[in-house]
Coordinates of C-alpha atoms in Angstrom, one line a residue:
Chain A
M1 CA 12.0 -50.3 47.6
E2 CA 12.7 -50.6 43.9
S3 CA 11.0 -47.5 42.5
S4 CA 10.6 -45.2 45.4
Q5 CA 13.6 -43.1 44.4
S6 CA 12.2 -42.4 40.9
Y7 CA 9.0 -41.0 42.4
Q8 CA 10.3 -37.9 44.0
I9 CA 7.1 -36.0 44.4
D10 CA 6.7 -33.1 46.6
L11 CA 4.1 -33.5 49.3
E12 CA 2.7 -30.1 48.3
V13 CA 0.9 -31.6 45.3
F14 CA -1.3 -33.7 47.6
Q15 CA -4.5 -32.4 49.0
G16 CA -3.9 -34.3 52.2
P17 CA -3.0 -37.7 53.7
L18 CA -5.9 -39.5 51.9
D19 CA -4.8 -38.1 48.6
L20 CA -1.3 -39.3 49.2
L21 CA -2.5 -42.7 50.4
L22 CA -4.7 -43.1 47.3
F23 CA -1.8 -42.2 45.1
L24 CA 0.4 -44.8 46.7
I25 CA -2.3 -47.4 46.3
K26 CA -2.7 -46.7 42.6
K27 CA 1.0 -46.5 42.1
K28 CA 1.6 -49.9 43.6
K29 CA -1.5 -51.3 42.0
I30 CA -2.8 -52.5 45.3
D31 CA -6.4 -53.7 45.7
I32 CA -8.0 -51.0 47.9
H33 CA -10.0 -53.6 49.8
N34 CA -7.0 -55.6 50.7
I35 CA -4.3 -53.1 51.6
P36 CA -1.0 -54.5 52.8
I37 CA -0.7 -52.1 55.7
A38 CA 3.0 -52.7 56.5
S39 CA 4.3 -51.9 53.1
I40 CA 2.0 -49.0 52.5
T41 CA 3.0 -47.5 55.8
K42 CA 6.6 -47.8 55.0
E43 CA 6.0 -46.2 51.6
Y44 CA 3.9 -43.5 53.2
L45 CA 6.5 -42.7 55.8
R46 CA 9.2 -42.4 53.1
Y47 CA 7.2 -39.6 51.6
L48 CA 7.0 -37.8 54.9
D49 CA 10.7 -38.1 55.2
N50 CA 11.1 -36.4 51.8
K51 CA 9.2 -33.4 52.9
K52 CA 11.2 -30.2 52.8
K53 CA 8.7 -27.5 53.4
I54 CA 5.3 -28.3 54.7
N55 CA 3.9 -26.1 57.5
L56 CA 3.1 -27.6 60.8
E57 CA -0.6 -27.6 60.3
R58 CA -0.4 -29.7 57.2
E59 CA 2.3 -31.9 58.6
S60 CA 0.2 -32.8 61.6
E61 CA -2.6 -34.1 59.3
F62 CA -0.1 -36.3 57.5
L63 CA 1.4 -37.5 60.8
L64 CA -2.1 -38.3 62.1
M65 CA -2.6 -40.7 59.2
A66 CA 0.8 -42.3 59.8
A67 CA -0.2 -42.9 63.4
L68 CA -3.5 -44.4 62.2
L69 CA -1.8 -46.7 59.8
I70 CA 0.6 -48.0 62.5
H71 CA -2.4 -48.4 64.9
I72 CA -4.2 -50.5 62.3
K73 CA -1.1 -52.7 61.8
S74 CA -0.7 -53.2 65.5
R75 CA -4.3 -54.3 65.8
M76 CA -3.9 -56.7 63.0
L77 CA -0.8 -58.2 64.6
L78 CA -2.0 -58.5 68.2
P79 CA -4.2 -61.5 69.0
R80 CA -7.4 -60.3 70.5
E81 CA -8.5 -61.5 73.9
T82 CA -12.1 -60.8 73.4
Y83 CA -13.8 -60.9 70.1
E84 CA -16.5 -58.4 69.8
E85 CA -19.0 -59.3 67.2
E86 CA -18.9 -56.2 65.2
E87 CA -15.2 -55.9 65.1
G88 CA -14.1 -57.0 61.7
D89 CA -11.1 -56.0 59.7
P90 CA -9.4 -53.0 61.4
R91 CA -8.8 -51.6 57.9
K92 CA -12.5 -51.2 57.2
T93 CA -13.0 -47.6 58.3
L94 CA -9.9 -46.5 56.5
V95 CA -11.0 -48.2 53.3
E96 CA -14.4 -46.6 53.5
R97 CA -12.8 -43.2 53.9
L98 CA -10.5 -43.8 51.0
L99 CA -13.4 -44.9 48.7
D100 CA -15.4 -41.9 49.8
Y101 CA -12.6 -39.6 49.0
E102 CA -12.0 -41.3 45.7
N103 CA -15.6 -40.6 44.7
I104 CA -15.2 -37.0 45.6
K105 CA -12.1 -36.7 43.5
A106 CA -13.8 -38.3 40.6
A107 CA -16.8 -36.0 41.0
C108 CA -14.4 -33.1 41.0
K109 CA -13.1 -34.1 37.7
I110 CA -16.6 -34.0 36.1
L111 CA -17.5 -30.7 37.9
R112 CA -14.2 -29.2 36.7
E113 CA -15.2 -29.9 33.1
K114 CA -18.6 -28.4 33.7
E115 CA -17.0 -25.3 35.2
A116 CA -14.7 -24.9 32.2
K117 CA -17.6 -25.0 29.8
Q118 CA -19.8 -22.7 31.9
I119 CA -17.1 -20.1 32.6
K120 CA -16.9 -19.3 28.9
K121 CA -20.6 -18.5 28.7
W122 CA -21.3 -14.9 29.6
K123 CA -24.6 -14.0 31.2
R124 CA -26.2 -10.7 31.6
T125 CA -25.3 -10.6 35.3
A126 CA -21.7 -10.3 34.3
L127 CA -21.9 -6.9 32.7
P128 CA -21.7 -4.2 35.4
R129 CA -18.6 -2.7 34.0
S130 CA -20.1 -1.6 30.7
V131 CA -23.1 0.1 32.2
S132 CA -22.9 3.8 32.2
F133 CA -23.6 5.6 35.4
Q134 CA -26.8 7.2 34.3
E135 CA -28.5 3.8 34.2
L136 CA -27.7 3.1 37.8
D137 CA -29.3 4.6 40.7
F138 CA -26.5 6.5 42.3
I139 CA -26.2 9.2 44.9
E140 CA -24.0 12.0 43.8
V141 CA -21.3 12.7 46.3
S142 CA -20.3 16.2 47.4
L143 CA -16.7 17.5 47.3
F144 CA -16.7 17.4 51.1
D145 CA -17.4 13.7 51.1
V146 CA -14.6 13.1 48.7
A147 CA -12.3 15.1 50.7
E148 CA -13.2 13.3 53.9
V149 CA -12.5 9.9 52.4
F150 CA -9.2 11.2 51.0
F151 CA -8.0 12.4 54.4
K152 CA -9.0 9.2 56.1
L153 CA -7.1 7.3 53.5
M154 CA -4.0 9.4 53.9
L155 CA -4.1 9.0 57.7
R156 CA -4.3 5.2 57.2
K157 CA -1.4 5.4 54.8
E158 CA 0.6 7.4 57.4
K159 CA 0.1 4.5 59.8
D160 CA 1.5 2.2 57.2
G161 CA 4.5 4.4 57.2
I162 CA 4.9 5.8 53.8
R163 CA 8.0 7.8 53.2
V164 CA 8.5 10.3 50.5
I165 CA 12.0 10.0 49.4
K166 CA 11.9 10.4 45.6
R167 CA 11.7 13.9 44.3
K168 CA 9.7 13.9 41.2
D169 CA 7.4 16.6 40.0
F170 CA 3.9 15.8 39.0
S171 CA 2.1 18.1 36.6
V172 CA -1.5 18.7 37.3
K173 CA -2.2 18.6 33.6
E174 CA -0.6 15.2 33.1
K175 CA -2.3 13.7 36.0
K176 CA -5.6 15.0 34.9
Q177 CA -5.2 13.3 31.5
D178 CA -4.0 10.2 33.4
I179 CA -7.3 10.0 35.3
I180 CA -9.4 10.6 32.2
R181 CA -7.4 7.9 30.4
Y182 CA -8.0 5.5 33.3
L183 CA -11.7 6.3 33.2
K184 CA -11.9 5.7 29.5
N185 CA -10.3 2.3 30.0
Y186 CA -12.2 1.1 33.0
S187 CA -15.4 3.1 32.9
Y188 CA -15.1 4.0 36.5
L189 CA -12.5 4.6 39.2
D190 CA -12.8 3.2 42.7
F191 CA -11.7 6.0 44.9
L192 CA -10.1 4.0 47.7
E193 CA -8.4 1.6 45.3
Y194 CA -7.1 4.4 43.1
F195 CA -5.5 6.4 45.9
G196 CA -4.5 3.4 47.8
S197 CA -2.2 2.5 44.8
Q198 CA -0.5 5.9 44.5
K199 CA 3.1 5.6 45.5
T200 CA 3.9 8.8 47.3
L201 CA 2.0 11.3 49.3
E202 CA 2.9 14.0 46.8
E203 CA 1.5 12.0 43.9
S204 CA -1.7 11.3 45.8
M205 CA -2.1 15.0 46.6
V206 CA -1.7 16.0 43.0
A207 CA -4.1 13.3 41.9
F208 CA -6.5 14.4 44.5
F209 CA -6.5 18.0 43.4
C210 CA -6.9 16.9 39.8
L211 CA -9.9 14.9 40.8
L212 CA -11.5 17.8 42.6
E213 CA -10.9 20.0 39.7
L214 CA -12.4 17.5 37.3
I215 CA -15.4 17.2 39.5
S216 CA -15.9 20.9 39.7
E217 CA -15.5 21.5 36.0
R218 CA -18.1 18.7 35.6
T219 CA -15.9 16.4 33.5
V220 CA -16.4 13.6 36.0
I221 CA -18.9 12.7 38.6
A222 CA -18.4 11.1 42.0
V223 CA -21.2 8.8 43.1
Q224 CA -22.1 6.2 45.7
E225 CA -24.5 3.3 45.2
S226 CA -26.0 4.2 48.5
L227 CA -25.0 6.2 51.5
F228 CA -21.7 5.2 53.1
H229 CA -20.8 3.0 50.2
R230 CA -17.5 3.2 48.3
I231 CA -17.1 6.3 46.2
K232 CA -16.8 5.7 42.5
V233 CA -15.8 8.2 39.9
W234 CA -17.4 8.1 36.5
L235 CA -16.7 10.1 33.4
R236 CA -19.7 12.2 32.4
S237 CA -20.9 10.8 29.1
E238 CA -20.8 14.0 27.1
V239 CA -17.0 14.1 27.3
K240 CA -16.6 10.4 26.7
E241 CA -15.5 10.8 23.1
Chain B
M1 CA -51.6 -16.4 19.9
K2 CA -49.6 -19.5 20.1
K3 CA -46.7 -17.9 18.2
D4 CA -46.9 -15.0 20.6
L5 CA -46.5 -17.3 23.5
K6 CA -43.1 -18.3 22.4
N7 CA -42.1 -14.7 21.9
I8 CA -43.4 -13.7 25.3
I9 CA -41.4 -16.4 27.0
E10 CA -38.3 -15.4 25.0
A11 CA -38.8 -11.8 26.2
F12 CA -39.2 -13.0 29.8
I13 CA -36.0 -14.8 29.7
F14 CA -34.3 -11.9 28.1
V15 CA -35.2 -9.5 30.9
S16 CA -34.3 -12.1 33.6
I17 CA -30.9 -11.9 35.3
D18 CA -31.5 -15.0 37.4
P19 CA -32.6 -18.3 35.9
L20 CA -36.4 -18.0 35.2
S21 CA -38.3 -21.1 36.2
L22 CA -41.1 -22.7 34.2
D23 CA -43.3 -22.5 37.3
K24 CA -42.9 -18.7 37.4
I25 CA -43.8 -18.4 33.7
K26 CA -46.9 -20.5 34.2
D27 CA -47.8 -18.4 37.2
I28 CA -47.6 -15.2 35.3
L29 CA -49.2 -16.4 32.1
K30 CA -52.4 -17.7 33.7
E31 CA -54.3 -17.3 30.5
F32 CA -52.3 -20.0 28.8
P33 CA -52.7 -23.7 29.7
D34 CA -49.6 -25.1 31.3
K35 CA -49.1 -27.7 28.6
E36 CA -48.9 -25.1 26.0
I37 CA -46.3 -23.1 28.0
E38 CA -44.2 -26.2 28.4
R39 CA -44.3 -26.9 24.7
A40 CA -43.5 -23.3 23.7
A41 CA -40.6 -23.2 26.1
A42 CA -39.3 -26.5 24.8
E43 CA -39.6 -25.3 21.2
L44 CA -37.9 -22.0 22.1
T45 CA -34.8 -23.7 23.6
E46 CA -34.8 -26.1 20.7
Y47 CA -34.8 -23.2 18.3
Y48 CA -31.8 -21.7 20.0
S49 CA -29.8 -24.9 20.1
E50 CA -30.6 -25.8 16.4
N51 CA -30.0 -22.4 14.9
K52 CA -26.7 -21.3 16.1
R53 CA -26.6 -17.8 17.3
G54 CA -24.3 -15.7 19.4
I55 CA -26.5 -16.4 22.4
T56 CA -28.2 -19.5 23.5
I57 CA -30.7 -20.5 26.2
I58 CA -29.2 -22.6 29.0
Q59 CA -31.1 -24.4 31.7
A60 CA -29.5 -24.0 35.1
S61 CA -30.6 -23.9 38.7
G62 CA -34.1 -24.8 37.7
G63 CA -34.7 -22.1 35.2
Y64 CA -33.9 -20.6 31.8
L65 CA -31.2 -18.1 31.1
F66 CA -29.7 -16.4 28.1
A67 CA -25.9 -17.0 27.8
T68 CA -23.4 -16.4 25.1
Q69 CA -22.0 -19.4 23.2
N70 CA -18.8 -20.5 24.8
E71 CA -16.6 -20.3 21.7
Y72 CA -17.1 -16.5 21.5
D73 CA -15.5 -16.1 25.0
V74 CA -12.3 -14.7 23.6
Y75 CA -14.1 -11.9 21.8
I76 CA -16.4 -11.1 24.7
K77 CA -13.4 -10.7 27.0
R78 CA -12.0 -8.2 24.6
L79 CA -15.2 -6.2 24.6
L80 CA -15.5 -6.2 28.4
K81 CA -11.8 -5.7 29.0
H82 CA -12.1 -8.6 31.4
E83 CA -9.2 -10.9 32.2
K84 CA -9.7 -14.5 32.6
K85 CA -12.3 -15.6 35.0
Q86 CA -10.9 -17.3 38.0
K87 CA -11.5 -21.0 38.3
L88 CA -12.0 -22.5 41.7
S89 CA -8.8 -23.8 43.3
R90 CA -8.4 -27.5 43.6
E91 CA -9.0 -27.5 47.4
S92 CA -12.0 -25.3 47.1
L93 CA -13.5 -27.5 44.4
E94 CA -12.9 -30.6 46.5
T95 CA -14.5 -29.0 49.6
L96 CA -17.4 -27.8 47.5
S97 CA -18.1 -31.2 46.0
T98 CA -17.8 -32.8 49.5
I99 CA -20.5 -30.4 50.7
A100 CA -22.6 -31.0 47.6
Y101 CA -22.7 -34.8 48.2
H102 CA -22.9 -34.8 52.0
Q103 CA -25.2 -31.8 52.7
P104 CA -26.4 -30.7 55.1
T105 CA -22.9 -30.9 56.7
T106 CA -20.5 -29.3 59.1
L107 CA -16.9 -28.3 59.1
A108 CA -15.9 -31.3 61.2
E109 CA -17.6 -33.7 58.8
I110 CA -16.1 -32.1 55.7
S111 CA -12.6 -32.1 57.2
A112 CA -12.9 -35.7 58.2
I113 CA -13.9 -36.7 54.7
R114 CA -11.1 -34.8 53.0
G115 CA -8.6 -35.6 55.7
V116 CA -7.5 -32.0 55.9
D117 CA -8.9 -28.9 57.7
A118 CA -11.4 -27.2 55.4
S119 CA -12.1 -24.0 57.4
H120 CA -10.1 -21.8 55.0
C121 CA -11.9 -23.2 52.0
L122 CA -15.3 -22.6 53.6
K123 CA -14.6 -18.9 53.9
T124 CA -13.7 -18.6 50.2
L125 CA -16.8 -20.6 49.2
L126 CA -19.1 -18.5 51.4
E127 CA -17.6 -15.3 49.9
K128 CA -18.2 -16.7 46.4
K129 CA -21.8 -17.5 47.5
L130 CA -21.4 -21.1 46.4
I131 CA -22.4 -22.3 49.9
K132 CA -24.5 -20.9 52.7
I133 CA -25.0 -21.4 56.4
V134 CA -28.4 -22.8 57.1
G135 CA -28.3 -23.2 60.9
R136 CA -26.5 -24.9 63.8
K137 CA -26.4 -28.5 64.5
K138 CA -27.9 -29.6 67.8
S139 CA -24.8 -31.3 69.0
P140 CA -21.9 -30.4 71.2
G141 CA -20.3 -27.1 70.2
K142 CA -23.4 -26.3 68.0
P143 CA -21.4 -26.4 64.8
L144 CA -22.7 -24.4 61.8
I145 CA -24.4 -26.4 59.0
Y146 CA -23.6 -25.7 55.4
R147 CA -25.4 -26.3 52.2
T148 CA -24.8 -25.4 48.5
T149 CA -26.7 -22.5 47.0
K150 CA -28.7 -21.8 43.9
H151 CA -25.6 -20.0 42.6
F152 CA -23.7 -23.3 43.0
L153 CA -26.1 -25.0 40.6
A154 CA -25.9 -22.1 38.1
Y155 CA -22.1 -22.1 38.4
F156 CA -21.9 -25.7 37.2
E157 CA -24.9 -25.3 34.9
L158 CA -26.8 -27.9 36.9
N159 CA -30.6 -27.8 37.0
S160 CA -30.9 -29.4 40.4
L161 CA -28.8 -31.4 42.9
E162 CA -30.0 -34.5 41.1
D163 CA -27.8 -33.4 38.2
L164 CA -24.7 -33.8 40.2
P165 CA -22.4 -36.5 38.7
S166 CA -24.1 -39.8 39.3
K167 CA -22.7 -42.9 40.8
E168 CA -22.3 -44.4 37.4
E169 CA -20.5 -41.4 36.0
I170 CA -18.2 -41.4 39.0
E171 CA -17.4 -45.1 38.7
K172 CA -16.6 -44.6 35.1
I173 CA -14.1 -41.9 35.9
I174 CA -12.5 -44.0 38.6
A175 CA -12.2 -46.9 36.2
E176 CA -10.6 -44.6 33.7
K177 CA -8.2 -43.0 36.1
Y178 CA -9.3 -39.9 37.7
E179 CA -6.2 -37.7 37.9
E180 CA -7.4 -34.2 37.7
E181 CA -5.5 -31.6 35.7

């Protein structure tokens, strides 16, 4: 009762009821093998009361634990009529779960350190972006394929309800340079992604015509890794510099 | 000839994109005795760890692999125009280590251990190829069985599952206070 006010911690920071329970046990410096169920339950419920925004799914998990705690307490209070041999401390299962969870949490800490170290080491697998298209076995895509994907994409956009309100002119020349700049930066352009991110229909159309022109004047090449794969556009290397 | 052996192994590791195991090297280089191959491989990794270079040989997932030194990370990112690599979220990591220690395991078991539903995390971990489905349990509902993958080992630079944090290491962390992040 003395310090609960100073510990105003959002439930969101806890991974789940076990996490919260462990936190309370540490905070109160309680021996995990001898948990005073009544006081820990009280404390636990106080945290639930503090909740402001947890979704129902999460909340139910926390409530389930509250029910379990109360159940354990009641079993400890009630005199048993029959003593089954195996039945020991009603807290036993919970303690085992807590210890198990504590181990996992500690292992996570070690694994997190390993991850941090490893994530900074680059391996040869991580280099697809810098490969030029000649080295990869691609299938060149015809203009018709490109057009087909474009119209499908536009139909999909129409369903999403795009509205062209702004009136802004897009120059073919600028847009072409735009695409080339993009390619120089990112090596390739993912067809769906690129047109998916265009804001208006007009802009998409202009960009699309530019792309067709770039393909036909052989500045860029449209390829697929295999049939029916995503179409990617690469700069032909001769114009790279 | 012996000097060649070290170079050959080095070249092998260089062309390998996945960790290259000692067994595979032995299998290919039948003309060399196993002992010599082991010694040459050990000398080679030692050479890389002693003479600091831009790259080093790491042992992960039961094999050798070339990797860059981690302190050059900043520069490499610049070259590759790559943003920060995404770390696993706390819940994903927790789910993953639950699976690692309790495998083979099911969604129900994982959720029971963590006290929260883990189905969402499993999807992410499957996508990242850190875990895989190995079958269905012969129990009511026939739940799917999950295991960690080779990529999981490589991701944490572990050679095998035996390299997972040991009981002693875990106890040490608990004694110290384990608060993560």
